[in-house]
Coordinates of C-alpha atoms and ligand atoms in Angstrom, one line a residue:
M1 CA 0.0 0.0 0.0
L2 CA 1.4 3.4 -1.0
L3 CA 0.3 5.2 2.1
A4 CA 0.4 2.4 4.7
S5 CA 1.4 4.8 7.5
L6 CA -1.4 7.1 6.6
N7 CA -4.1 4.5 6.9
P8 CA -6.9 6.1 9.0
A9 CA -7.2 2.7 10.8
A10 CA -3.6 3.0 11.9
V11 CA -4.2 6.5 13.1
A12 CA -7.3 5.4 15.0
A13 CA -5.4 2.6 16.5
G14 CA -3.1 5.2 18.1
A15 CA -0.3 5.2 15.5
D16 CA -0.3 9.0 15.5
L17 CA 2.9 11.1 15.1
P18 CA 2.7 14.6 16.3
D19 CA 5.2 16.0 13.8
A20 CA 4.8 13.8 10.7
V21 CA 5.3 16.7 8.3
T22 CA 6.9 20.1 8.9
I23 CA 6.8 22.5 6.0
D24 CA 6.8 26.3 5.5
G25 CA 6.6 26.8 9.3
T26 CA 3.7 24.5 9.9
T27 CA 3.8 21.1 11.5
L28 CA 1.1 18.5 10.8
S29 CA 0.5 15.4 12.9
R30 CA -0.2 12.2 11.1
S31 CA -3.9 12.5 12.1
D32 CA -4.0 16.1 10.9
L33 CA -2.6 14.9 7.6
V34 CA -5.0 12.0 7.2
G35 CA -8.0 14.1 8.2
A36 CA -7.2 17.1 6.1
A37 CA -6.0 15.1 3.0
T38 CA -9.1 12.9 3.2
S39 CA -11.2 16.1 3.1
V40 CA -9.3 17.1 0.0
A41 CA -10.0 13.6 -1.4
E42 CA -13.7 14.1 -0.9
R43 CA -13.5 17.3 -3.1
V44 CA -11.6 15.7 -5.9
A45 CA -12.8 12.1 -6.0
G46 CA -13.8 11.1 -9.5
L47 CA -11.8 13.8 -11.3
S48 CA -9.6 12.5 -14.1
R49 CA -6.5 14.6 -13.4
V50 CA -5.6 17.7 -11.5
A51 CA -2.8 20.2 -11.6
V52 CA -1.0 21.3 -8.4
L53 CA 1.2 24.4 -8.4
A54 CA 3.9 22.6 -6.4
T55 CA 5.2 25.3 -4.1
P56 CA 6.8 24.0 -0.9
S57 CA 3.8 24.4 1.3
V58 CA 1.2 22.6 3.4
S59 CA -1.3 23.2 0.7
T60 CA 0.8 21.2 -1.8
V61 CA 1.3 18.3 0.6
L62 CA -2.4 18.1 1.3
A63 CA -3.3 18.4 -2.3
V64 CA -0.9 15.6 -3.4
V65 CA -1.8 13.3 -0.5
G66 CA -5.6 13.9 -1.0
C67 CA -5.3 12.9 -4.6
L68 CA -3.3 9.8 -3.6
I69 CA -6.1 8.8 -1.2
A70 CA -8.8 9.5 -3.8
G71 CA -6.9 7.8 -6.7
V72 CA -6.8 11.0 -8.7
P73 CA -3.6 11.5 -10.8
V74 CA -1.7 14.7 -10.0
V75 CA 0.3 16.9 -12.4
P76 CA 2.8 18.8 -10.2
V77 CA 3.5 22.1 -11.9
P78 CA 6.9 23.8 -11.2
A79 CA 6.4 26.6 -8.7
D80 CA 8.3 29.0 -11.0
V81 CA 6.6 27.9 -14.2
G82 CA 6.2 30.3 -17.2
A83 CA 3.3 30.7 -19.6
T84 CA 4.2 28.4 -22.5
E85 CA 5.3 25.5 -20.3
R86 CA 2.3 25.8 -18.1
A87 CA -0.1 25.9 -21.0
H88 CA 1.6 22.8 -22.5
M89 CA 1.4 20.9 -19.2
L90 CA -2.3 21.6 -18.8
T91 CA -3.2 20.8 -22.4
D92 CA -1.0 17.7 -22.7
S93 CA -2.0 16.2 -19.4
G94 CA -5.7 17.0 -19.7
A95 CA -5.8 18.4 -16.2
V96 CA -9.4 19.5 -15.3
A97 CA -8.7 21.7 -12.3
W98 CA -6.1 23.4 -10.2
L99 CA -5.9 22.1 -6.7
G100 CA -4.3 23.9 -3.8
E101 CA -2.5 27.1 -4.4
A102 CA -4.2 29.3 -7.0
P103 CA -2.0 30.1 -10.0
E104 CA -1.8 33.7 -11.3
Q105 CA -3.0 32.5 -14.7
P106 CA -5.3 29.5 -14.3
G107 CA -5.6 29.0 -18.1
G108 CA -9.4 28.6 -17.9
L109 CA -9.4 25.8 -15.4
P110 CA -11.5 25.9 -12.2
H111 CA -9.6 26.3 -8.9
I112 CA -10.2 24.0 -5.9
P113 CA -8.7 25.4 -2.7
V114 CA -7.3 23.1 0.0
R115 CA -8.7 23.8 3.5
L116 CA -6.0 23.3 6.1
Y117 CA -8.5 22.9 9.0
A118 CA -11.2 20.7 7.3
R119 CA -11.3 17.1 8.3
S120 CA -12.8 13.9 7.0
W121 CA -12.5 10.4 8.2
H122 CA -14.1 8.7 5.2
R123 CA -12.3 5.5 4.4
Y124 CA -11.3 5.2 0.7
R125 CA -10.4 1.9 -0.8
E126 CA -6.7 1.6 -1.9
P127 CA -6.6 2.3 -5.6
D128 CA -5.3 -0.2 -8.1
P129 CA -1.4 -0.5 -7.9
A130 CA -1.3 0.0 -11.6
A131 CA -3.1 3.3 -11.4
V132 CA -1.2 6.5 -12.2
A133 CA -0.4 8.6 -9.1
L134 CA 1.6 11.4 -10.7
I135 CA 2.5 12.8 -14.1
I136 CA 5.8 14.6 -13.9
Y137 CA 7.0 16.6 -16.8
T138 CA 10.7 16.4 -17.8
S139 CA 12.8 18.0 -20.5
G140 CA 14.1 16.3 -23.6
T141 CA 16.8 17.6 -26.0
T142 CA 14.1 19.3 -28.1
G143 CA 10.5 20.4 -27.8
L144 CA 8.6 21.1 -24.6
P145 CA 8.8 18.7 -21.6
K146 CA 7.3 15.3 -21.8
G147 CA 4.9 13.8 -19.3
V148 CA 6.1 10.7 -17.3
P149 CA 3.1 8.9 -15.8
M150 CA 4.2 7.2 -12.5
R151 CA 2.2 4.3 -11.3
R152 CA 1.6 3.6 -7.6
A153 CA 3.3 0.3 -7.7
Q154 CA 6.4 1.8 -9.4
I155 CA 6.7 4.5 -6.8
A156 CA 6.2 1.9 -4.0
A157 CA 8.9 -0.3 -5.5
D158 CA 11.4 2.5 -5.7
I159 CA 10.8 3.7 -2.1
D160 CA 11.0 0.1 -0.8
A161 CA 14.2 -0.6 -2.7
L162 CA 15.8 2.6 -1.4
A163 CA 14.7 1.8 2.1
A164 CA 16.5 -1.5 1.8
A165 CA 19.7 0.1 0.5
W166 CA 19.7 2.9 3.1
A167 CA 18.1 1.0 6.1
W168 CA 15.5 3.8 6.1
T169 CA 13.0 3.3 8.8
A170 CA 10.2 5.0 10.7
D171 CA 12.8 6.2 13.2
D172 CA 14.4 8.5 10.7
V173 CA 13.9 12.2 10.3
L174 CA 14.3 13.1 6.7
V175 CA 15.3 16.7 5.9
H176 CA 15.5 18.5 2.6
G177 CA 14.7 21.8 0.9
L178 CA 14.2 20.7 -2.7
P179 CA 11.3 21.4 -5.0
L180 CA 8.2 19.4 -4.7
F181 CA 7.6 19.0 -8.5
H182 CA 10.3 16.4 -9.2
V183 CA 11.1 12.9 -8.2
H184 CA 13.8 13.9 -5.7
G185 CA 11.9 16.2 -3.5
L186 CA 8.3 15.0 -4.0
V187 CA 8.5 11.2 -4.6
L188 CA 11.5 10.2 -2.6
G189 CA 11.4 13.0 0.0
L190 CA 7.7 13.4 0.8
L191 CA 6.0 10.2 -0.5
G192 CA 9.0 8.2 0.7
S193 CA 8.6 9.6 4.2
L194 CA 4.8 8.9 4.2
R195 CA 5.3 5.4 3.1
I196 CA 8.1 4.6 5.5
G197 CA 6.3 6.5 8.3
N198 CA 9.2 8.7 9.3
R199 CA 9.1 12.4 10.1
F200 CA 9.7 14.8 7.2
V201 CA 11.0 18.3 7.4
H202 CA 11.1 20.7 4.5
T203 CA 13.6 23.5 5.2
G204 CA 12.4 26.0 2.5
K205 CA 15.5 27.1 0.6
P206 CA 18.1 24.4 1.0
T207 CA 20.8 26.5 2.5
P208 CA 23.6 25.0 4.7
Q209 CA 22.3 27.0 7.6
A210 CA 18.7 25.7 7.2
Y211 CA 20.0 22.1 7.0
A212 CA 22.1 22.7 10.1
A213 CA 19.1 24.0 12.0
V214 CA 17.2 20.7 11.8
A215 CA 18.2 17.6 13.8
G216 CA 17.7 15.1 11.0
T217 CA 19.0 11.6 10.5
M218 CA 18.8 11.7 6.7
Y219 CA 19.5 14.7 4.5
F220 CA 18.8 14.9 0.8
G221 CA 20.5 17.3 -1.5
V222 CA 21.5 17.9 -5.1
P223 CA 25.3 18.3 -5.6
T224 CA 24.9 22.2 -5.6
V225 CA 23.4 22.0 -2.1
W226 CA 26.3 19.7 -0.9
S227 CA 28.8 22.0 -2.5
R228 CA 27.4 24.9 -0.5
V229 CA 27.4 22.8 2.7
A230 CA 31.0 21.8 2.0
A231 CA 31.9 25.5 1.8
D232 CA 30.3 26.3 5.2
P233 CA 32.3 24.3 7.8
E234 CA 30.1 25.5 10.7
S235 CA 26.9 24.3 9.2
A236 CA 28.5 21.1 7.9
A237 CA 29.7 20.3 11.4
A238 CA 26.1 20.3 12.6
L239 CA 25.4 17.4 10.3
R240 CA 27.8 15.1 12.2
S241 CA 25.0 13.7 14.2
A242 CA 23.1 12.6 11.1
R243 CA 22.9 9.0 9.9
L244 CA 23.1 9.6 6.1
L245 CA 23.9 12.4 3.8
I246 CA 22.5 11.5 0.4
S247 CA 23.3 13.1 -2.9
G248 CA 21.6 12.7 -6.3
S249 CA 20.2 14.3 -9.5
A250 CA 23.6 15.1 -10.9
A251 CA 27.2 14.0 -10.4
L252 CA 28.7 14.8 -7.0
P253 CA 32.2 16.2 -7.6
T254 CA 34.9 14.3 -5.8
P255 CA 36.3 17.3 -4.0
V256 CA 32.9 18.0 -2.5
F257 CA 32.6 14.3 -1.4
D258 CA 36.0 14.5 0.2
R259 CA 35.3 17.8 2.0
L260 CA 32.0 16.4 3.3
V261 CA 33.9 13.4 4.8
E262 CA 36.3 15.8 6.4
L263 CA 33.7 18.2 7.8
T264 CA 30.8 15.9 8.7
G265 CA 32.5 12.6 9.3
H266 CA 30.1 11.1 6.7
A267 CA 31.0 9.7 3.3
P268 CA 27.9 10.7 1.4
I269 CA 25.6 8.1 -0.2
E270 CA 25.3 8.7 -3.9
R271 CA 22.4 7.5 -5.9
Y272 CA 21.4 7.8 -9.6
G273 CA 18.2 7.8 -11.6
S274 CA 15.9 9.9 -13.7
T275 CA 12.3 10.9 -13.9
E276 CA 11.6 8.0 -16.2
S277 CA 13.3 5.3 -14.2
M278 CA 13.2 6.8 -10.7
I279 CA 16.2 5.8 -8.7
T280 CA 17.9 2.6 -9.9
L281 CA 21.4 2.7 -8.5
S282 CA 22.8 3.6 -5.1
T283 CA 25.7 3.0 -2.8
R284 CA 24.5 1.2 0.3
V285 CA 24.5 2.0 3.9
D286 CA 26.6 -1.1 4.6
G287 CA 28.6 -1.0 1.4
E288 CA 31.5 0.9 -0.2
R289 CA 30.9 4.6 -0.9
R290 CA 33.4 5.4 -3.6
P291 CA 33.7 9.1 -4.7
G292 CA 32.6 9.5 -8.3
W293 CA 30.7 6.2 -8.3
V294 CA 26.9 5.9 -7.9
G295 CA 26.7 2.4 -6.6
L296 CA 25.0 -0.9 -7.3
P297 CA 21.6 -1.7 -8.8
L298 CA 18.7 -1.5 -6.3
E299 CA 16.6 -4.5 -5.6
G300 CA 14.9 -5.8 -8.8
V301 CA 17.0 -3.6 -11.1
S302 CA 19.2 -4.9 -13.9
T303 CA 21.6 -2.7 -15.9
R304 CA 23.7 -3.2 -19.0
L305 CA 26.1 -1.3 -21.2
V306 CA 25.8 -1.3 -25.0
D307 CA 27.7 0.4 -27.7
E308 CA 26.2 2.6 -30.5
A309 CA 25.3 -0.5 -32.5
G310 CA 23.6 -2.1 -29.5
A311 CA 26.3 -4.7 -28.8
A312 CA 27.2 -5.5 -25.2
V313 CA 30.2 -3.6 -23.7
P314 CA 32.4 -5.3 -21.0
C315 CA 31.9 -4.4 -17.4
D316 CA 35.6 -4.0 -16.6
G317 CA 35.5 -0.7 -14.9
E318 CA 37.1 1.0 -17.9
T319 CA 35.1 0.5 -21.1
I320 CA 32.4 3.1 -21.5
G321 CA 29.0 2.3 -22.9
L322 CA 25.4 3.6 -23.1
L323 CA 23.6 2.7 -19.9
E324 CA 20.3 0.8 -20.1
V325 CA 18.2 -0.2 -17.1
R326 CA 15.2 -2.4 -16.3
G327 CA 13.3 -2.7 -13.1
P328 CA 9.9 -2.5 -11.3
M329 CA 10.3 1.3 -10.9
V330 CA 11.0 2.1 -14.6
F331 CA 8.2 3.9 -16.4
D332 CA 6.3 2.3 -19.3
G333 CA 6.0 5.3 -21.7
Y334 CA 5.6 9.0 -22.1
L335 CA 2.1 10.5 -22.0
N336 CA 0.8 11.0 -25.6
R337 CA 4.2 10.4 -27.1
P338 CA 4.4 7.0 -28.7
D339 CA 7.3 8.2 -30.9
A340 CA 9.4 9.3 -27.9
T341 CA 8.4 6.1 -26.0
A342 CA 9.6 3.9 -28.9
E343 CA 12.9 5.7 -29.0
A344 CA 13.4 5.5 -25.2
F345 CA 13.3 1.7 -25.1
D346 CA 15.7 -1.0 -26.5
D347 CA 13.9 -4.3 -26.3
G348 CA 12.3 -3.5 -22.9
W349 CA 15.4 -1.8 -21.5
Y350 CA 15.2 2.0 -20.8
R351 CA 17.9 3.9 -22.7
T352 CA 19.0 6.3 -20.0
G353 CA 21.0 8.5 -22.4
D354 CA 23.9 8.4 -19.9
V355 CA 27.3 7.1 -20.7
A356 CA 28.8 4.9 -17.9
V357 CA 31.2 2.3 -16.8
I358 CA 30.5 -0.7 -14.6
D359 CA 33.3 -2.5 -12.7
A360 CA 33.6 -6.2 -12.0
D361 CA 31.8 -5.8 -8.6
G362 CA 28.8 -4.1 -10.3
M363 CA 29.7 -0.5 -9.2
H364 CA 28.6 2.1 -11.7
R365 CA 30.2 5.4 -12.6
I366 CA 28.3 7.9 -14.8
V367 CA 30.8 9.4 -17.2
G368 CA 28.5 11.9 -18.9
R369 CA 25.5 12.2 -21.2
E370 CA 25.2 11.0 -24.8
S371 CA 23.7 14.4 -25.9
V372 CA 25.1 17.8 -25.3
D373 CA 21.6 19.1 -25.6
L374 CA 20.4 17.8 -22.2
I375 CA 21.7 20.1 -19.5
K376 CA 21.8 19.5 -15.7
T377 CA 22.1 22.8 -13.8
G378 CA 21.7 22.8 -10.0
G379 CA 20.1 19.3 -10.4
F380 CA 17.5 20.6 -12.8
R381 CA 17.2 18.9 -16.2
V382 CA 16.8 21.5 -19.0
G383 CA 16.7 20.9 -22.7
A384 CA 18.8 23.2 -24.9
G385 CA 16.1 22.9 -27.6
E386 CA 13.3 24.4 -25.5
I387 CA 15.4 27.4 -24.6
E388 CA 16.5 27.9 -28.2
T389 CA 12.9 27.8 -29.4
T390 CA 12.0 30.4 -26.8
L391 CA 14.8 32.7 -27.7
L392 CA 14.0 32.3 -31.4
G393 CA 10.5 33.5 -30.5
H394 CA 12.0 37.0 -29.9
P395 CA 11.7 39.1 -33.0
A396 CA 15.3 40.3 -32.7
V397 CA 16.9 36.8 -32.4
V398 CA 18.1 35.4 -35.7
E399 CA 20.0 32.4 -34.4
A400 CA 20.4 30.8 -31.0
A401 CA 22.5 28.0 -29.5
V402 CA 22.2 27.0 -25.9
V403 CA 24.9 25.0 -24.1
G404 CA 25.7 23.6 -20.6
V405 CA 29.1 24.9 -19.6
P406 CA 31.0 23.1 -16.7
D407 CA 30.5 24.9 -13.4
D408 CA 31.9 24.0 -10.1
E409 CA 28.8 24.8 -8.1
L410 CA 25.9 24.1 -10.6
G411 CA 27.5 21.1 -12.4
Q412 CA 26.6 23.0 -15.7
R413 CA 25.5 26.5 -16.2
I414 CA 23.2 27.5 -19.0
V415 CA 24.9 29.8 -21.6
A416 CA 23.0 31.1 -24.6
Y417 CA 24.8 32.2 -27.8
V418 CA 22.6 34.6 -29.8
V419 CA 22.9 36.2 -33.2
A420 CA 20.7 39.3 -33.1
A421 CA 19.3 41.2 -36.0
S422 CA 21.9 43.9 -36.9
D423 CA 19.4 46.8 -36.2
S424 CA 18.2 45.5 -32.9
S425 CA 19.2 46.7 -29.4
V426 CA 17.9 43.6 -27.6
T427 CA 19.6 43.0 -24.2
A428 CA 20.7 39.9 -22.4
E429 CA 18.3 40.8 -19.5
E430 CA 15.4 40.9 -21.9
L431 CA 16.2 37.5 -23.3
T432 CA 16.7 36.0 -19.9
E433 CA 13.4 37.4 -18.7
L434 CA 11.7 35.9 -21.8
V435 CA 12.9 32.4 -20.8
A436 CA 11.6 32.9 -17.3
Q437 CA 8.2 34.2 -18.6
Q438 CA 7.7 31.4 -21.1
L439 CA 9.4 28.4 -19.5
S440 CA 10.5 28.5 -15.8
A441 CA 12.8 30.8 -13.8
H442 CA 15.2 27.9 -13.3
K443 CA 15.7 27.6 -17.0
R444 CA 17.0 31.1 -17.5
P445 CA 20.5 31.3 -19.1
R446 CA 23.1 32.5 -16.6
E447 CA 24.8 34.3 -19.4
V448 CA 23.8 35.5 -22.9
R449 CA 26.6 36.0 -25.4
F450 CA 26.0 37.9 -28.5
A451 CA 27.9 36.7 -31.6
D452 CA 28.1 37.7 -35.3
A453 CA 27.6 34.1 -36.4
L454 CA 27.5 30.6 -34.8
P455 CA 30.3 28.1 -35.6
R456 CA 29.0 25.3 -37.8
N457 CA 30.4 22.1 -39.3
A458 CA 30.4 21.1 -42.9
M459 CA 26.9 19.8 -42.5
G460 CA 25.7 23.2 -41.2
K461 CA 25.2 21.9 -37.7
V462 CA 26.2 24.3 -34.8
T463 CA 29.4 22.9 -33.2
K464 CA 28.3 23.1 -29.6
K465 CA 31.5 21.5 -28.3
Q466 CA 33.4 24.5 -29.7
L467 CA 31.0 26.9 -27.9
I468 CA 31.3 25.0 -24.6
A469 CA 35.1 25.1 -24.9
E470 CA 35.1 28.8 -25.7
A471 CA 32.7 29.6 -22.8
S472 CA 34.8 27.4 -20.4
T473 CA 38.1 29.0 -21.0
E474 CA 37.0 32.6 -20.7
Ligands
MCA1 C1 19.4 32.1 -11.0 N1 19.3 33.4 -10.6 C2 19.4 34.2 -11.7 C3 19.6 33.3 -12.8 N2 19.6 32.1 -12.3 N3 19.3 35.5 -11.8 C4 19.4 36.0 -13.0 N4 19.6 35.3 -14.1 C5 19.7 33.9 -14.0 N5 19.9 33.2 -15.1 C6 19.1 33.9 -9.3 C7 18.1 33.0 -8.5 O1 16.8 33.4 -8.7 C8 18.5 33.3 -7.1 O2 18.0 34.5 -6.6 C9 20.0 33.5 -7.1 O3 20.3 33.9 -8.5 C10 20.8 32.2 -6.8 O4 20.4 31.3 -7.8 P1 21.0 29.8 -7.7 O5 22.4 29.7 -7.7 O6 20.3 29.0 -8.8 O7 20.6 29.3 -6.4 P2 19.2 28.8 -5.9 O8 18.1 29.7 -6.4 O9 19.4 28.7 -4.4 O10 19.1 27.4 -6.5 C11 20.0 26.3 -6.3 C12 19.2 25.1 -5.9 C13 18.3 24.8 -7.0 C14 18.5 25.4 -4.6 C15 20.2 24.0 -5.7 O11 19.0 24.7 -8.2 C16 17.4 23.6 -6.8 O12 16.5 23.7 -6.0 N6 17.8 22.5 -7.4 C17 17.1 21.2 -7.2 C18 16.7 20.6 -8.4 C19 16.0 19.3 -8.2 O13 15.4 19.0 -7.2 N7 16.2 18.3 -9.2 C20 15.6 17.1 -9.0 C21 15.3 16.6 -10.4 P3 17.4 34.7 -5.2 O14 18.5 34.4 -4.2 O15 16.9 36.2 -5.2 O16 16.2 33.8 -5.2 S1 16.1 15.1 -10.7 C22 15.1 13.8 -10.1 O17 14.1 14.1 -9.6 C23 15.8 12.5 -10.2 C24 15.0 11.3 -10.4 C25 16.9 12.3 -9.2 O18 17.9 11.6 -9.6 O19 16.9 12.9 -8.2
AMP2 P1 16.0 13.9 -14.2 O1 15.1 13.3 -15.0 O2 15.8 15.4 -13.9 O3 16.1 13.2 -12.9 O4 17.5 13.8 -14.8 C1 18.0 12.5 -15.0 C2 19.5 12.7 -15.4 O5 20.2 13.3 -14.3 C3 20.2 11.3 -15.6 O6 19.9 10.8 -16.8 C4 21.6 11.8 -15.4 O7 22.1 12.4 -16.6 C5 21.6 12.8 -14.3 N1 21.8 12.2 -13.0 C6 21.0 11.9 -12.0 N2 21.6 11.4 -10.9 C7 22.9 11.4 -11.2 C8 24.1 11.1 -10.5 N3 24.1 10.6 -9.2 N4 25.3 11.2 -11.1 C9 25.4 11.7 -12.4 N5 24.3 12.0 -13.1 C10 23.1 11.9 -12.5

C-alpha cells in the first residue's frame, strides 16, 4: 500500500505522530494529515486529473496526499513555471482543475482550494497499484517537456528498494529543501517519508544554515546543495549527528565528497536515476561509498552497457558504454508520445541517455551524457532545444544555440549564444526574462553571449562543443 502509514485505521489505533510533516513553518501530525487530506480527497474524487502548483507548502502536501487517497492523478507544476510551459502541461495532461494554491493564470481551469482545517475520516479503498499517481514533466533535448506517468506500484517499488539500500525506517527524520515538483523532493522525500512512516522536514530554501538548524537523521541534496554545505564548515559540522547524507540528481564532484567526509564525518551516499526510471542505482549504507561512483543496482534492477550498435560492452570498470536499465520502478512510456516512447526503449530496456562504466563488482560510474543538448544545472534537467525555441521567438533573435558549460557549483550553467538582428538593441536581460516568462525561472540562461555568427560544421550543424570550450576558457 502506498500510504500504509497514513491509513486512518492506523491513526485510529493510536499510531499518530505529532510531527509527521513540517513545511513552511507548519507542522502536521499524522492524524492532521490524514484528516485534512481525506477532506481534499472528498472534493476531488472522481476527477480525471488535477494540476497542483507545487510550491513547498502545506497546501501542496495536502493536495498531493488527498489525490493519492482518492486515486486522482496529480500533475505537479513547477512553482516558478512560465506561460508556455504551463499551457503545455495543462493541455497535454488533460488536467481538469487546479488544486491547492491558485496560479496567477489558471488557463481557464477551475480552482479548488485546500482547506487546512477541514477534516474527513471517510475510508477510501486503496486504488489499483497500476493506477497513475503522478504525471511529472521532464525535458528532452528538443521540444517542450514530456509527461512521465508514474504508477503507484512503481513509486512503492522504488521507495522500498531505497529503504533496503539505506536502512531507512520510521525512526528516521528526513530533511530537505528541494522542489516538490520532481522525483527527488516529492516522490522520494515526501512520499517516501509517508510510506516509510518517518518524520519529514522541508527547510524551505536548501541553505547550509537551514540544514544545520534541523536535527535530522537523513539529509537529501543535489550536488549544488552539498557543494554549498562543504563551503560552510560550521553548518557542515552540525550534520555530524546525522545517519546519512544523500546526494543525487547530478554528479557529486569528488572534492565535495572528500570535503564532506572531512567536515561531517560522513561519506555521502550517492544514488542515480531519472524521472523516467526513478532511482535505480545507489551506494548502500553497509557497502562501499566510492567518490565518483553511484553504486549498485537496487533490488529488482538490472543494468547493461551497450555500444552505439547495441552490442554488449564489457563491465571491466574502464570501457564506457550507453547505460540501459530495467526494473519495477521504470516507467512504461511518455504521455501522448508513442514516438518518444519507442525511442526510449531498447527491447524492454530503458535507454538512459547516460554514458557509464561498470566494474567487475557491479559498481557504476556515470561518465557523462550522450547528448550535449540535455543540460543539468543545479540538479534541474533542461533541454537546450526548449530554450533555443523560446529565444528564437523573440523578433530580434536570428539564431540561438544553448549549451551547458561546466560549473563548479551548478554542475553545468546555461549559456546562450545569440545572433541578433543587426538593427536591434535587444539586451541579455530581456532574453533571460523571456525564458523565465515562457518556461521556468530555473531555465534562465546565466549568461547570454551575442555573436556575429554561430560556428558550424560542414553539415551546417552548430558545433556546440566549440561553444562549450570557448565559454569554459574565458
Ligand atoms: C538564478 N538566478 C538568476 C539566474 N539564475 N538570476 C538572473 N539570471 C539567471 N539566469 C538567481 C536566483 O533566482 C537566485 O536569486 C540567485 O540567482 C541564486 O540562484 P541559484 O544559484 O540558482 O541558487 P538557488 O536559487 O538557491 O538554486 C540552487 C538550488 C536549485 C536550490 C540547488 O537549483 C534547486 O532547488 N535544485 C534542485 C533541483 C532538483 O530538485 N532536481 C531534481 C530533479 P534569489 O536568491 O533572489 O532567489 S532530478 C530527479 O528528480 C531524479 C530522479 C533524481 O535523480 O533525483
Ligand atoms: P532527471 O530526469 O531530472 O532526474 O534527470 C536525470 C538525469 O540526471 C540522468 O539521466 C543523469 O544524466 C543525471 N543524474 C541523475 N543522478 C545522477 C548522479 N548521481 N550522477 C550523475 N548524473 C546523474
